[in-house]
PDB file of C-alpha atoms in Angstrom:
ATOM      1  CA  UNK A   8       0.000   0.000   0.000  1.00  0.00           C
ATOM      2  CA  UNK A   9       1.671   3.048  -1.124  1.00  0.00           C
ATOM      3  CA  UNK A  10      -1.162   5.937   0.010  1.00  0.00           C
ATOM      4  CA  UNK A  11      -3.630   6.039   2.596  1.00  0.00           C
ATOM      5  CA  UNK A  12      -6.326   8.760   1.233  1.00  0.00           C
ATOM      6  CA  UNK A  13      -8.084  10.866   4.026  1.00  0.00           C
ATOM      7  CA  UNK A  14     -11.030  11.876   3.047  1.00  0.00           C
ATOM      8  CA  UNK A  15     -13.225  14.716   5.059  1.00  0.00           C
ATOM      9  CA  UNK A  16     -14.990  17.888   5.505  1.00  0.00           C
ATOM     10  CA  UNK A  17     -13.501  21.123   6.976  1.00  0.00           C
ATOM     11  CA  UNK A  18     -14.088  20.907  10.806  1.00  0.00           C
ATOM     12  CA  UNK A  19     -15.086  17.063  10.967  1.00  0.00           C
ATOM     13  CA  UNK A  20     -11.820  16.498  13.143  1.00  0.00           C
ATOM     14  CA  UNK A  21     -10.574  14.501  10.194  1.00  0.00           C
ATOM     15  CA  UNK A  22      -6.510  15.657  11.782  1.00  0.00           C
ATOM     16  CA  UNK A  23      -7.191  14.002  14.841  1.00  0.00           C
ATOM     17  CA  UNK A  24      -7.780  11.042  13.145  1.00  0.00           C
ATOM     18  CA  UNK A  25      -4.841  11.445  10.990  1.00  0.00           C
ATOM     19  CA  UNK A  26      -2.469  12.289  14.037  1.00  0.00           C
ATOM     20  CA  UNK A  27      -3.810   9.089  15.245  1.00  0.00           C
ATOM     21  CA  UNK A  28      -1.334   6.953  12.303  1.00  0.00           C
ATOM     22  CA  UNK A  29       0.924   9.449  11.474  1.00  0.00           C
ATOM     23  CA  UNK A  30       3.371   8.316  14.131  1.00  0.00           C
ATOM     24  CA  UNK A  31       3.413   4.640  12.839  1.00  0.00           C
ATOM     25  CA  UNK A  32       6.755   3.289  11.948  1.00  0.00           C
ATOM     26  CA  UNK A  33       4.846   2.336   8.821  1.00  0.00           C
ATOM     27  CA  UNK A  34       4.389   5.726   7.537  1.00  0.00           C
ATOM     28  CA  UNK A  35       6.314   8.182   5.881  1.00  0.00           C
ATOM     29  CA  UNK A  36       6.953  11.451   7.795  1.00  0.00           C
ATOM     30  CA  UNK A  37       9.289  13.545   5.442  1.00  0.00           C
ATOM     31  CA  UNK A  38       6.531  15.977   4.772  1.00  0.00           C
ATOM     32  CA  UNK A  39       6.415  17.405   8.778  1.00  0.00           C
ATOM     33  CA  UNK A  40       8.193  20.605   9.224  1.00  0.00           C
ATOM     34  CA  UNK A  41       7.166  23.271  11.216  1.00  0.00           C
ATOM     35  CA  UNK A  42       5.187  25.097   8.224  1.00  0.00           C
ATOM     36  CA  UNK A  43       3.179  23.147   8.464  1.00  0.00           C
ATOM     37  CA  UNK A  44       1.797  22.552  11.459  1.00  0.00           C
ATOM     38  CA  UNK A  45      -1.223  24.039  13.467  1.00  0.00           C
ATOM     39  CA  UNK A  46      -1.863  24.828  16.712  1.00  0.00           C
ATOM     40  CA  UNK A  47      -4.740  26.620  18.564  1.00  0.00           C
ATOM     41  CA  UNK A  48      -5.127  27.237  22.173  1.00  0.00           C
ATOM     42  CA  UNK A  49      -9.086  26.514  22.111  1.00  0.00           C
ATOM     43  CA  UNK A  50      -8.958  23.355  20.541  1.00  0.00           C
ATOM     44  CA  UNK A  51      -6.983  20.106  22.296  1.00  0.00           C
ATOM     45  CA  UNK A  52      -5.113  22.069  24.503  1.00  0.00           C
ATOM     46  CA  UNK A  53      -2.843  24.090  22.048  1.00  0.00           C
ATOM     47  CA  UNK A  54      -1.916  20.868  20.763  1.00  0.00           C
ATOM     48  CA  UNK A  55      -0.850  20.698  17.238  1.00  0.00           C
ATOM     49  CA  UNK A  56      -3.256  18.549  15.156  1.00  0.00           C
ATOM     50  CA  UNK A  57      -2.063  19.742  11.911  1.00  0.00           C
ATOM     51  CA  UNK A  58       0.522  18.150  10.833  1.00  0.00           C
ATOM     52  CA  UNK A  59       2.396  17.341   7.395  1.00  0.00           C
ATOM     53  CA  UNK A  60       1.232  18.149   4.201  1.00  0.00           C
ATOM     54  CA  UNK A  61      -2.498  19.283   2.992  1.00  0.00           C
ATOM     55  CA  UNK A  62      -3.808  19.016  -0.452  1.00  0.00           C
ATOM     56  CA  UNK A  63      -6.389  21.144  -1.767  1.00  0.00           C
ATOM     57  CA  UNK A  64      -7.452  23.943  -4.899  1.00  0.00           C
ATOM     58  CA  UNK A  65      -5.376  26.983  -3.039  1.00  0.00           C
ATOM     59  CA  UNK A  66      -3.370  25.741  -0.693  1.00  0.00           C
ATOM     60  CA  UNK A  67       0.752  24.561  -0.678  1.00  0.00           C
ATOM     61  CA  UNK A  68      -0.275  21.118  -2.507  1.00  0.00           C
ATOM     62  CA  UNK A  69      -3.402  19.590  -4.500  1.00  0.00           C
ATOM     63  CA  UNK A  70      -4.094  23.268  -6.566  1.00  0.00           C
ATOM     64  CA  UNK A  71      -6.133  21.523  -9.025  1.00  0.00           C
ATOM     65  CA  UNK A  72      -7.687  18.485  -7.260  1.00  0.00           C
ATOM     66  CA  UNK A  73     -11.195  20.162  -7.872  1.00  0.00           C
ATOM     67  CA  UNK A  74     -10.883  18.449 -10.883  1.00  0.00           C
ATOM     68  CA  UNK A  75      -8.689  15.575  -9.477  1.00  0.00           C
ATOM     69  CA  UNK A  76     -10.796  13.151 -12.006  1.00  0.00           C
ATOM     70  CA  UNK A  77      -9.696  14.599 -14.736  1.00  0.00           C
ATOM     71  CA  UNK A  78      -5.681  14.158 -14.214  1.00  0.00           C
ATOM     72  CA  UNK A  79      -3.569  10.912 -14.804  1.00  0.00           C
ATOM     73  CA  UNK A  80      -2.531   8.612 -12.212  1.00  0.00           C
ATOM     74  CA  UNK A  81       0.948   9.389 -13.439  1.00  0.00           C
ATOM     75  CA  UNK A  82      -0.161  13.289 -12.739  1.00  0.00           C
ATOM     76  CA  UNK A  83      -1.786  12.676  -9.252  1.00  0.00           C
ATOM     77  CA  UNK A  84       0.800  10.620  -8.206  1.00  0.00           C
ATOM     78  CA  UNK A  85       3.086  13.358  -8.687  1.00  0.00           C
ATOM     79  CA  UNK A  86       1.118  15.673  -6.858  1.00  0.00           C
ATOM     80  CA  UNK A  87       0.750  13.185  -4.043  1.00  0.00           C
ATOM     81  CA  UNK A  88       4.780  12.496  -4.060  1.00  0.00           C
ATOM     82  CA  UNK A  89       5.728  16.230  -3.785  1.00  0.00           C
ATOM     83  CA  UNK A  90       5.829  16.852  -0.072  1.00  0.00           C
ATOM     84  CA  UNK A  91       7.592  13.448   0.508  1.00  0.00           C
ATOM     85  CA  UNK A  92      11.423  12.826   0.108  1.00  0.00           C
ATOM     86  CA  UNK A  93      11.639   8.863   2.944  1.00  0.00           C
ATOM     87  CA  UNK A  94      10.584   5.840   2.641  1.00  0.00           C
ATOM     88  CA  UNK A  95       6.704   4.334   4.209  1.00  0.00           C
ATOM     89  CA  UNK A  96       2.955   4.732   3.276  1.00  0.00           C
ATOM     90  CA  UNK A  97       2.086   8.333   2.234  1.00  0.00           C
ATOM     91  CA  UNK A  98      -1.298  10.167   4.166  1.00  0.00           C
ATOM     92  CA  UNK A  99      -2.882  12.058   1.212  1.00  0.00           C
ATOM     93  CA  UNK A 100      -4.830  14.623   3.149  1.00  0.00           C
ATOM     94  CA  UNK A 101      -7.584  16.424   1.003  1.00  0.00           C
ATOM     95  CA  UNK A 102     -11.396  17.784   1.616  1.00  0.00           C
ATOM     96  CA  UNK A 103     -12.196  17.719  -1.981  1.00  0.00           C
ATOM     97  CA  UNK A 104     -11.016  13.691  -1.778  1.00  0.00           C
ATOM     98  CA  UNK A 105     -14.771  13.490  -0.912  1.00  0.00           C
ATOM     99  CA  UNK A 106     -15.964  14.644  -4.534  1.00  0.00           C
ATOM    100  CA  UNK A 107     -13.583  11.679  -5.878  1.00  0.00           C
ATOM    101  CA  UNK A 108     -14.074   8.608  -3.454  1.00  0.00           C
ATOM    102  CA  UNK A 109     -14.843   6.582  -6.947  1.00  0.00           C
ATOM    103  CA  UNK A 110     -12.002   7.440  -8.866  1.00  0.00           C
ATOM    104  CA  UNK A 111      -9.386   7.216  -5.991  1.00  0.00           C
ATOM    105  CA  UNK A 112     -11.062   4.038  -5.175  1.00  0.00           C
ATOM    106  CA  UNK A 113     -10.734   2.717  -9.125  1.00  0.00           C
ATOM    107  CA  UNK A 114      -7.308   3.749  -9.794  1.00  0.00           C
ATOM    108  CA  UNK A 115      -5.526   3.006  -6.195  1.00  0.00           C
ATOM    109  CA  UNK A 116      -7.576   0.054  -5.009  1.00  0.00           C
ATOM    110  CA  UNK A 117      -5.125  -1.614  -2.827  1.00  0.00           C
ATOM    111  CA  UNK A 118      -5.138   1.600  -0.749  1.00  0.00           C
ATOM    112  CA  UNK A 119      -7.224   2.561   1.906  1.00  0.00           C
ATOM    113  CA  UNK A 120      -9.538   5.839   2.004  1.00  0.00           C
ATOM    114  CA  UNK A 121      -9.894   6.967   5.553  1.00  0.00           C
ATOM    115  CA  UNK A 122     -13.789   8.425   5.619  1.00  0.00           C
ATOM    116  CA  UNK A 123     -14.160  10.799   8.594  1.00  0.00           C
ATOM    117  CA  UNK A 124     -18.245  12.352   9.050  1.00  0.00           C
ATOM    118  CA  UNK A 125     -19.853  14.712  11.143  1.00  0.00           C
ATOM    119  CA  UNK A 126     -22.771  16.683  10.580  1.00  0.00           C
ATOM    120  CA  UNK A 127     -22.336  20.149   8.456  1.00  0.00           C
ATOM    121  CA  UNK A 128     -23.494  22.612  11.755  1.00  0.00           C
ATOM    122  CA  UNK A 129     -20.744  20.335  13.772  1.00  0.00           C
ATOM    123  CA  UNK A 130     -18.279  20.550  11.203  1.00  0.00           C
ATOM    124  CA  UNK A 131     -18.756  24.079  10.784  1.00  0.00           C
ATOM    125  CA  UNK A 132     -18.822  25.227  13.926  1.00  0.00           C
ATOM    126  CA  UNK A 133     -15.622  23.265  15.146  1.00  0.00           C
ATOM    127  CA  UNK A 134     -13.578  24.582  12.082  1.00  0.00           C
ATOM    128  CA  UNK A 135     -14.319  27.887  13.642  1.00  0.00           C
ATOM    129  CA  UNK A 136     -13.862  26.928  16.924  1.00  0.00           C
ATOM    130  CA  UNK A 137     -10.301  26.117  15.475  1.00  0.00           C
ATOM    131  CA  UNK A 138      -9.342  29.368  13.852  1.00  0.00           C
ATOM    132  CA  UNK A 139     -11.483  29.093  10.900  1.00  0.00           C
ATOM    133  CA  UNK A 140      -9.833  31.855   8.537  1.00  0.00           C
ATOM    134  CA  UNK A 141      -6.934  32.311  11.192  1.00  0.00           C
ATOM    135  CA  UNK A 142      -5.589  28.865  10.463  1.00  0.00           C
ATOM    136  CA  UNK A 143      -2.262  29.356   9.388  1.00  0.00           C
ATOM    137  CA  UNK A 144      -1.760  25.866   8.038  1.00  0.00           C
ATOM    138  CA  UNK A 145      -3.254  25.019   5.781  1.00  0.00           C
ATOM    139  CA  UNK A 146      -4.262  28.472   4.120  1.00  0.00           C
ATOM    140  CA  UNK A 147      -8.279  28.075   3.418  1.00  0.00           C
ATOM    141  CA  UNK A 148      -8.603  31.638   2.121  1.00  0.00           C
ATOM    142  CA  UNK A 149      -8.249  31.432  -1.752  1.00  0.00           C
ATOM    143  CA  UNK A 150     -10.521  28.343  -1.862  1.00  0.00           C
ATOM    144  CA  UNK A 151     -13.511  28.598   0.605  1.00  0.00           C
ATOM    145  CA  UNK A 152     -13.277  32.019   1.003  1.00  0.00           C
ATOM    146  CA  UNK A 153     -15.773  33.111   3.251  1.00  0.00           C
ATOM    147  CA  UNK A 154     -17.834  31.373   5.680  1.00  0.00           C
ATOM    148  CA  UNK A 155     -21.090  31.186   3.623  1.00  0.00           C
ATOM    149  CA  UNK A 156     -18.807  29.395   1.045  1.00  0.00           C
ATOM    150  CA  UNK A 157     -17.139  27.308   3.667  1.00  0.00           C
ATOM    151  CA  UNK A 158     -20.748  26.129   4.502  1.00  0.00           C
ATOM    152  CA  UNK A 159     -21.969  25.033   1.245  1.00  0.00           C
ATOM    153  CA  UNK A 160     -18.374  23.169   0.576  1.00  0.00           C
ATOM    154  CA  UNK A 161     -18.916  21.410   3.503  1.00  0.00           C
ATOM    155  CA  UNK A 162     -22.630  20.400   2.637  1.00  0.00           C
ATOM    156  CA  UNK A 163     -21.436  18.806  -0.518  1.00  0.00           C
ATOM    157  CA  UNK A 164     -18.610  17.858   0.626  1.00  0.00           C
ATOM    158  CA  UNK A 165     -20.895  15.388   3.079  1.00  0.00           C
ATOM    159  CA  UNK A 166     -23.431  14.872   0.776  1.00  0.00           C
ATOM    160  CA  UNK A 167     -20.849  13.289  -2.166  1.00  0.00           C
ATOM    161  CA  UNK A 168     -18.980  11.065   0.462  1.00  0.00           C
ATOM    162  CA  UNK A 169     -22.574   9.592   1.593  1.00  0.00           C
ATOM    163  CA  UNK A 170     -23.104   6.874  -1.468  1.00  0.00           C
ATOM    164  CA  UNK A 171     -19.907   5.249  -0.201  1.00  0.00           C
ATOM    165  CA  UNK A 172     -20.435   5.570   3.569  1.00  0.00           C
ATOM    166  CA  UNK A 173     -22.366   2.378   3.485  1.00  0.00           C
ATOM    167  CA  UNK A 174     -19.920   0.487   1.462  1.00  0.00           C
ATOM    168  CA  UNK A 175     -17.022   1.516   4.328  1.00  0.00           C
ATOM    169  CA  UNK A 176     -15.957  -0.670   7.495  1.00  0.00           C
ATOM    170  CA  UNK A 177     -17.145   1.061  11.008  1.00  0.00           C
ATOM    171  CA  UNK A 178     -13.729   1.907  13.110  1.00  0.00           C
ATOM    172  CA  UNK A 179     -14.413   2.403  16.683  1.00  0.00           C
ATOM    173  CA  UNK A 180     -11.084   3.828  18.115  1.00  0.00           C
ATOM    174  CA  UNK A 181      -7.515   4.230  16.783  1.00  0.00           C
ATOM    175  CA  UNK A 182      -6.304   0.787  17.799  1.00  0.00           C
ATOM    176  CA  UNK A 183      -8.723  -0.926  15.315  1.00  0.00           C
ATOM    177  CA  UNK A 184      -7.446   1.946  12.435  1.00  0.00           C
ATOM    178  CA  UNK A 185      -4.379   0.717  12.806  1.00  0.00           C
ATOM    179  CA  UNK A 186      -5.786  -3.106  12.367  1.00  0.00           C
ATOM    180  CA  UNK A 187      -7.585  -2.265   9.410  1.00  0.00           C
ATOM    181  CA  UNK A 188      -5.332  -0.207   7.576  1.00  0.00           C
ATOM    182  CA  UNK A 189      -2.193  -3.024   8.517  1.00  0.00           C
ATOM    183  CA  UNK A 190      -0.110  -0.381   9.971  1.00  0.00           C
ATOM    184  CA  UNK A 191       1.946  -0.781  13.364  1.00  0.00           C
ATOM    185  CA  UNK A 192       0.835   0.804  16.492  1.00  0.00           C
ATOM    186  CA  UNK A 193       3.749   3.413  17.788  1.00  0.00           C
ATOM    187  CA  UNK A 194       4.770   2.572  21.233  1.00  0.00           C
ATOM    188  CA  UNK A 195       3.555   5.835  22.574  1.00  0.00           C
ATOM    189  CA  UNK A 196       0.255   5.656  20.998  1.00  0.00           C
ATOM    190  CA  UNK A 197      -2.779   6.140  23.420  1.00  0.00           C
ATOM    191  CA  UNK A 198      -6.162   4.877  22.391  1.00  0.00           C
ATOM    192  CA  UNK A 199      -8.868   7.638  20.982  1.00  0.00           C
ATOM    193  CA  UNK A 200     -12.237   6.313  21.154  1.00  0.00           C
ATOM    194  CA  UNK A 201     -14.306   8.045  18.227  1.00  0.00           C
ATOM    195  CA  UNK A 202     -17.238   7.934  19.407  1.00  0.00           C
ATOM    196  CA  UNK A 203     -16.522   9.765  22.521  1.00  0.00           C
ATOM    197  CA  UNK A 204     -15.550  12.586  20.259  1.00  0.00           C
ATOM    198  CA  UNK A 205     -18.440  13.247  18.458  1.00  0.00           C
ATOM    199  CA  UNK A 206     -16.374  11.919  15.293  1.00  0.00           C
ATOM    200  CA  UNK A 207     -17.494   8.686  12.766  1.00  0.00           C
ATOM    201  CA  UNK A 208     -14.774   6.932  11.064  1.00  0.00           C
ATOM    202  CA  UNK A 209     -15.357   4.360   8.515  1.00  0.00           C
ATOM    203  CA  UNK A 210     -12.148   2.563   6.074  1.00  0.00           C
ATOM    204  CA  UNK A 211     -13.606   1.835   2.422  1.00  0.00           C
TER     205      UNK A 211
END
């Protein structure tokens, strides 16, 4: 498995998740620097949950994945390769990954796509809970724009991830991510349950 694809609206605590397996010896970490990472003092503590790279239209990586189904695998692969430079399964972290669940799906089958839902007032409302527009990483400005935009990016954003929802395997906490996705636990790692954060995560 050379990717795992995250897939997830603004605000559905889709990082958490990803923080969650980005510390496996499995995965490739070349892309963290301190750019890019994210911290704000209202949300976990102050504890960074950004971290690595972030692909979407207007932001460092993934400028034209709006039309992501219209490139070549030899094209997105590129893309996807850019932040990395080691060795280890590549997180491919993008919001508009829920407008292309099919295609990834078709063209990288042996990897896993990391589904994360929560309902468009929750996501909303947590993304500004976490700086919204003040995020410094990644840069949602030239994108989403404004917050009535942010809203209705997030409501199809949901809404195009749902036909594949049911086709994806319930995770309960972190442990059983790393089960399904065959990637080793990190000896510091210290179970999240999902549930009791408000978040749903399913593996399709």
């Amino acid at each position: 498995m050379k990717y795992i694809f995250m897939a997830g609206a603004p605000g559905s605590k889709w990082s958490s998740v990803a923080k969650n397996i980005y510390y496996s010896p499995d995965v490739d970490r070349s892309d963290d620097s301190s750019q890019r990472s994210y911290a704000h003092d209202r949300a976990y503590a102050g504890s960074p949950m950004h971290i690595g790279s972030y692909f979407d239209p207007g932001m460092e990586f993934g400028k034209n994945f709006d039309y992501l189904d219209q490139l070549t695998v030899a094209e997105c692969e590129a893309e996807f390769d850019r932040p990395f430079s080691g060795t280890g399964v590549r997180i491919i972290k993008s919001h508009v990954f829920m407008h292309h669940i099919g295609f990834l799906k078709a063209n990288w089958p042996d990897c896993s796509i990391i589904l994360v839902h929560r309902g468009d007032d929750a996501c909303l409302g947590w993304w500004i809970r976490c700086g919204g527009f003040d995020i410094t990483y990644p840069d949602y400005r030239p994108y989403y724009k404004d917050i009535e935009t942010m809203y209705q990016h997030i409501i199809k954003q949901n809404a195009d991830m749902r036909p594949y929802w049911d086709l994806a395997g319930f995770v309960n906490d972190s442990h059983e991510l790393y089960r399904q996705l065959g990637i080793q636990i990190p000896d510091t790692n210290s179970q999240q349950v999902y549930v009791d954060h408000k978040i749903r995560v399913k593996v399709y």
